[in-house]
Amino acid sequence: MASAASAVVSGILALTSLVPSLPQTVTNGASILGTLSAPSLSLTGVNGIISWGSDTVDNTNPYIGGPISGTGPTYNFNIARGFIAPDGVNRSALLVNGAFPAPTIEANWGDTITVNVCNHITGPEEGTALHWHGILQKTTPWFDGVPSVQQCPIAPGQCFTYSFLADLYGTSWYHSHYSAQYAGGLAGAMIIHGPSQVAYDYDVGPILLSDWYHASYEQLVEQVMTPAAAPPKSDNNLINGKMNYNCSLITDGQSCVPNAGLSKFKFHSGKKMRLRLINSGAEGIQRFTIDGHSMTVFANDFVPIQPYTTNVVTLGIGQRSDVIVNGIGEPNSAYWMRSDLSPTCDLTNQPHALAAIYYETADTTSLPTTTATPYDDSKCGNDDLNKTIPYFPFPATSNPATTQDVVITAGPNATGSFLFYMNGESFRGNYDHPILVLANQGNVSYPLDPEWNVYNFGTNSSVRIIVQNTFPASHPMHLHGHNFNVLAEGVGTWDGTITHQHNTQRRDVQLVQPGTASAPGYLVLQYDTDNPGVWPFHCHIAWHVSAGLYINTIEQETLLQKRVLPNSVMQTCVAWANYTGHDVVDEIDSGLKRSKPRDVLLF
């Protein structure tokens, strides 16, 4: 058993008052998340409009059908560097419209979301691209947002417009998919309102859980790629972009202010609150608890499930859970909300995150005095599959059209750099030649570019992927363009047993447990190839994907070749080529510079 009550937390609390030392504009820029000024979300959709009509969780399979409203919100995002101090340590970060976390996107199920993204990154200049995590992109695969796969990066000084259908509903997030930029702040929540199979009184909104590093993401990626270097450890853990830090631990001269400020949330006695939990970090598994409260989980990722009650929610990078919390506290009471980076599974110097919950008449300047909830930290994986049953059945076929084994290994390359491999190949992309564009033009075989790690599943109607992890750490495996059926997971040799075959768990990220060559962690997933495109399948730990833990899958190549790519996709590549032709940035992870390839990696 493990508990968030520790000497580290006690030391931070000794320096803590809930009257923060820094204003919100210094800690989080333009964001109001984590403050009592952050509004509750609507219970009936954006602007109080239920646009999904008679579509419900009982009668509509969103993978086959769903509403199309013909309208939707438009967002204008300007990405630039700025200084923030989320935990009191001042550092440069990548911000959207000056905010960390980045602005929350809200839409209704069936809306078309339009986001105009302009790259104003300087000091130094960089490309960028945004991925809309969990969106299927069934008619718009070119807007999935992965440079070198579906698009070229957005060049400095250039803009690119994403427009896509909110084809699923629930809780998700968006983030940069250019190098490890999102570890430097470039991530925000994405809420798609839709029907619910459970009732609640308040929607508290997104709760982003993120490990945090005081070094820049460029420094961290360079450390990862340096021969014989130790992997980086996170410096802190944040809830909605806030946490305090013990400034006596600073050794490199960074500016640090103690008691920067914690996130605060309002609860309502006797009411039911919906919390939208998101692991938006770079490396760590989060264990989320609320002192004295249990939680009813009713959705994982974009998949409504049959509700179950728990005291702790485990989230790997990229995973989300929607929970209901009963307001059992008295109107004048206060409680701690906690999220711990797993002491067993993660690399961190300070694993504990705190936020304060206040009921209606509680003193919002006083510290809660509640006790942490104990939990089991022995498994570096998600809850057992038998706990998570989708509310709307969507069974996996017994006999998939094709099966692909994928073995994860790791080790130094010829230059001594530590890389990850999938079936013996470590991924490297080429920003100038997105694979989707090439596949659309009929180029679906890459024997001369094995490092692109392309698996072409042709016209097979379904695919089963059996992942075997021989590395002694877990990997949150994410498949773009799909929610997959999770048939089985564990350690050792899969015996062919499928958990709840007629209604297996589905989600878009699942943890594969640590393993060894003789006893690998395994994950068996399956999906229908109903989405013509090129879809990445990768570990969502920023440092692992930077070191090549990544493959690309092509499905339904004939249908893909019939699609007409928007002109903006090609124009973005022209702009990127013009930029790199005169000012090539120094890519240090799994992408290749056009004019000077290096033995290093970018995603």
Short mmCIF file of C-alpha atoms in Angstrom, two decimals, residues 128-341:
data_model
loop_
_atom_site.label_atom_id
_atom_site.label_comp_id
_atom_site.label_asym_id
_atom_site.label_seq_id
_atom_site.Cartn_x
_atom_site.Cartn_y
_atom_site.Cartn_z
CA THR A 128 4.84 22.93 -34.53
CA ALA A 129 1.64 20.92 -35.08
CA LEU A 130 -1.34 20.04 -32.87
CA HIS A 131 -2.91 16.61 -32.38
CA TRP A 132 -6.54 16.30 -31.30
CA HIS A 133 -6.20 13.26 -29.08
CA GLY A 134 -8.86 10.57 -29.53
CA ILE A 135 -10.72 12.21 -32.43
CA LEU A 136 -11.29 9.55 -35.10
CA GLN A 137 -10.82 11.94 -38.08
CA LYS A 138 -12.76 9.52 -40.31
CA THR A 139 -13.22 12.05 -43.10
CA THR A 140 -10.22 14.27 -42.30
CA PRO A 141 -7.12 12.12 -41.64
CA TRP A 142 -4.90 14.99 -42.79
CA PHE A 143 -5.96 17.00 -39.69
CA ASP A 144 -4.76 14.43 -37.15
CA GLY A 145 -1.75 16.66 -36.55
CA VAL A 146 1.36 14.47 -36.63
CA PRO A 147 4.26 16.04 -38.55
CA SER A 148 6.04 13.64 -40.91
CA VAL A 149 2.90 11.47 -40.94
CA GLN A 150 -0.19 13.51 -41.89
CA GLN A 151 1.32 16.95 -42.42
CA CYS A 152 4.48 19.00 -42.57
CA PRO A 153 5.13 21.14 -39.49
CA ILE A 154 3.68 24.61 -39.38
CA ALA A 155 6.68 26.78 -40.15
CA PRO A 156 7.57 29.79 -37.97
CA GLY A 157 5.47 32.77 -38.93
CA GLN A 158 2.89 30.57 -40.71
CA CYS A 159 -0.67 29.50 -39.87
CA PHE A 160 -2.65 26.32 -40.51
CA THR A 161 -6.37 25.65 -40.03
CA TYR A 162 -7.60 22.35 -38.60
CA SER A 163 -11.26 21.49 -39.11
CA PHE A 164 -12.71 18.20 -37.92
CA LEU A 165 -15.90 16.54 -36.70
CA ALA A 166 -16.45 16.04 -32.98
CA ASP A 167 -17.28 12.43 -33.77
CA LEU A 168 -17.05 11.10 -30.20
CA TYR A 169 -18.06 12.70 -26.93
CA GLY A 170 -16.61 13.01 -23.47
CA THR A 171 -13.25 14.18 -22.16
CA SER A 172 -9.98 14.52 -24.03
CA TRP A 173 -7.11 16.87 -24.69
CA TYR A 174 -4.98 18.32 -27.47
CA HIS A 175 -1.24 18.72 -27.55
CA SER A 176 1.71 19.43 -29.77
CA HIS A 177 2.96 16.40 -31.68
CA TYR A 178 6.19 18.11 -32.70
CA SER A 179 9.10 16.67 -30.74
CA ALA A 180 8.32 16.79 -27.00
CA GLN A 181 6.86 20.31 -27.12
CA TYR A 182 3.84 19.39 -25.05
CA ALA A 183 6.19 18.67 -22.11
CA GLY A 184 7.02 22.37 -22.34
CA GLY A 185 3.44 23.49 -21.82
CA LEU A 186 1.74 23.07 -25.20
CA ALA A 187 -1.36 21.09 -24.13
CA GLY A 188 -4.96 21.79 -23.17
CA ALA A 189 -8.28 20.09 -22.43
CA MET A 190 -10.86 19.25 -25.12
CA ILE A 191 -14.43 18.73 -23.90
CA ILE A 192 -17.10 17.37 -26.25
CA HIS A 193 -20.52 17.51 -24.63
CA GLY A 194 -22.84 14.60 -25.28
CA PRO A 195 -25.32 12.26 -23.62
CA SER A 196 -24.56 10.62 -20.29
CA GLN A 197 -25.70 7.32 -18.81
CA VAL A 198 -25.44 8.77 -15.28
CA ALA A 199 -26.98 11.85 -13.71
CA TYR A 200 -25.04 14.61 -11.97
CA ASP A 201 -25.66 18.14 -10.71
CA TYR A 202 -22.42 19.97 -11.52
CA ASP A 203 -19.70 19.58 -14.15
CA VAL A 204 -16.52 20.71 -12.38
CA GLY A 205 -14.68 20.61 -15.71
CA PRO A 206 -11.22 19.40 -16.74
CA ILE A 207 -8.63 18.36 -14.15
CA LEU A 208 -5.30 18.08 -15.93
CA LEU A 209 -2.69 16.02 -14.11
CA SER A 210 0.85 16.58 -15.34
CA ASP A 211 4.37 15.85 -14.24
CA TRP A 212 6.48 19.00 -14.59
CA TYR A 213 10.13 19.65 -15.39
CA HIS A 214 12.13 22.75 -14.60
CA ALA A 215 14.45 22.17 -17.56
CA SER A 216 13.24 22.94 -21.08
CA TYR A 217 11.91 20.11 -23.21
CA GLU A 218 14.85 20.61 -25.61
CA GLN A 219 17.33 20.01 -22.78
CA LEU A 220 15.40 16.93 -21.68
CA VAL A 221 15.25 15.40 -25.16
CA GLU A 222 18.97 16.06 -25.58
CA GLN A 223 19.58 14.30 -22.26
CA VAL A 224 17.50 11.35 -23.41
CA MET A 225 19.46 11.10 -26.65
CA THR A 226 22.91 11.49 -25.04
CA PRO A 227 24.88 8.23 -24.76
CA ALA A 228 25.00 6.80 -21.23
CA ALA A 229 22.94 9.68 -19.80
CA ALA A 230 20.44 8.91 -17.04
CA PRO A 231 16.78 9.37 -18.03
CA PRO A 232 15.28 12.63 -16.73
CA LYS A 233 13.24 12.76 -13.54
CA SER A 234 10.32 15.15 -13.23
CA ASP A 235 10.72 17.92 -10.67
CA ASN A 236 7.10 18.28 -9.60
CA ASN A 237 3.51 17.21 -10.20
CA LEU A 238 0.72 19.64 -11.09
CA ILE A 239 -3.08 19.75 -10.89
CA ASN A 240 -4.48 22.15 -13.47
CA GLY A 241 -1.03 23.63 -13.85
CA LYS A 242 -0.40 24.46 -10.19
CA MET A 243 1.57 23.11 -7.20
CA ASN A 244 4.02 24.48 -4.65
CA TYR A 245 7.72 23.65 -4.54
CA ASN A 246 10.38 23.57 -1.87
CA CYS A 247 12.71 26.27 -3.18
CA SER A 248 15.60 25.05 -1.02
CA LEU A 249 15.97 22.21 -3.55
CA ILE A 250 16.92 24.62 -6.37
CA THR A 251 20.61 24.19 -7.23
CA ASP A 252 21.04 25.81 -10.64
CA GLY A 253 20.18 29.42 -9.90
CA GLN A 254 16.60 29.35 -11.25
CA SER A 255 14.27 31.90 -9.73
CA CYS A 256 11.92 30.26 -7.22
CA VAL A 257 9.15 31.66 -5.01
CA PRO A 258 7.72 29.40 -2.28
CA ASN A 259 3.96 29.03 -1.82
CA ALA A 260 3.26 29.91 -5.47
CA GLY A 261 -0.31 28.67 -5.11
CA LEU A 262 -2.41 25.50 -5.34
CA SER A 263 -5.46 24.78 -7.43
CA LYS A 264 -8.84 25.21 -5.76
CA PHE A 265 -12.18 23.60 -6.55
CA LYS A 266 -15.74 24.24 -5.34
CA PHE A 267 -17.88 21.27 -4.24
CA HIS A 268 -21.55 21.27 -3.28
CA SER A 269 -22.88 19.42 -0.25
CA GLY A 270 -25.42 16.74 -1.09
CA LYS A 271 -24.85 17.08 -4.87
CA LYS A 272 -23.17 14.94 -7.50
CA MET A 273 -20.11 16.42 -9.25
CA ARG A 274 -18.59 15.31 -12.55
CA LEU A 275 -14.80 15.51 -12.72
CA ARG A 276 -12.97 15.11 -16.04
CA LEU A 277 -9.55 13.63 -15.23
CA ILE A 278 -6.79 13.89 -17.85
CA ASN A 279 -3.19 12.69 -17.63
CA SER A 280 -1.50 15.35 -19.76
CA GLY A 281 2.02 14.68 -18.51
CA ALA A 282 5.21 13.55 -20.21
CA GLU A 283 6.24 10.38 -18.35
CA GLY A 284 4.36 9.41 -15.23
CA ILE A 285 1.43 7.22 -14.25
CA GLN A 286 -0.96 9.21 -12.03
CA ARG A 287 -2.85 7.84 -9.00
CA PHE A 288 -5.75 10.24 -8.34
CA THR A 289 -7.60 10.32 -5.01
CA ILE A 290 -9.83 12.63 -2.97
CA ASP A 291 -9.54 12.42 0.81
CA GLY A 292 -12.65 10.88 2.34
CA HIS A 293 -14.45 10.47 -1.00
CA SER A 294 -14.96 7.58 -3.38
CA MET A 295 -15.44 8.03 -7.13
CA THR A 296 -17.74 6.37 -9.63
CA VAL A 297 -15.98 5.90 -12.97
CA PHE A 298 -18.40 6.06 -15.90
CA ALA A 299 -16.18 6.73 -18.92
CA ASN A 300 -12.60 5.92 -19.92
CA ASP A 301 -11.13 7.96 -22.76
CA PHE A 302 -14.08 8.58 -25.12
CA VAL A 303 -15.87 5.35 -24.09
CA PRO A 304 -18.86 5.34 -21.69
CA ILE A 305 -18.63 2.30 -19.41
CA GLN A 306 -20.83 0.52 -16.91
CA PRO A 307 -20.14 2.56 -13.75
CA TYR A 308 -17.97 1.17 -10.98
CA THR A 309 -16.81 2.69 -7.70
CA THR A 310 -13.20 3.10 -6.64
CA ASN A 311 -11.01 5.07 -4.21
CA VAL A 312 -8.21 5.63 -6.72
CA VAL A 313 -8.15 6.28 -10.47
CA THR A 314 -5.01 5.22 -12.36
CA LEU A 315 -4.15 7.09 -15.55
CA GLY A 316 -1.24 6.55 -17.92
CA ILE A 317 -0.12 9.39 -20.18
CA GLY A 318 -2.97 10.39 -22.52
CA GLN A 319 -5.68 8.48 -20.65
CA ARG A 320 -8.83 10.12 -19.30
CA SER A 321 -11.52 9.07 -16.86
CA ASP A 322 -14.85 10.75 -16.15
CA VAL A 323 -15.97 10.25 -12.55
CA ILE A 324 -18.89 11.19 -10.33
CA VAL A 325 -18.14 12.30 -6.77
CA ASN A 326 -20.91 12.51 -4.19
CA GLY A 327 -20.81 15.69 -2.11
CA ILE A 328 -20.60 14.00 1.29
CA GLY A 329 -18.91 16.94 3.01
CA GLU A 330 -20.61 19.47 5.25
CA PRO A 331 -21.14 22.94 3.71
CA ASN A 332 -18.25 24.36 5.79
CA SER A 333 -15.77 21.54 5.13
CA ALA A 334 -12.57 21.37 3.07
CA TYR A 335 -10.70 18.38 1.68
CA TRP A 336 -7.46 17.64 -0.14
CA MET A 337 -7.53 16.45 -3.73
CA ARG A 338 -4.35 14.52 -4.55
CA SER A 339 -2.59 12.99 -7.50
CA ASP A 340 0.60 11.02 -7.04
CA LEU A 341 3.11 10.04 -9.63
#
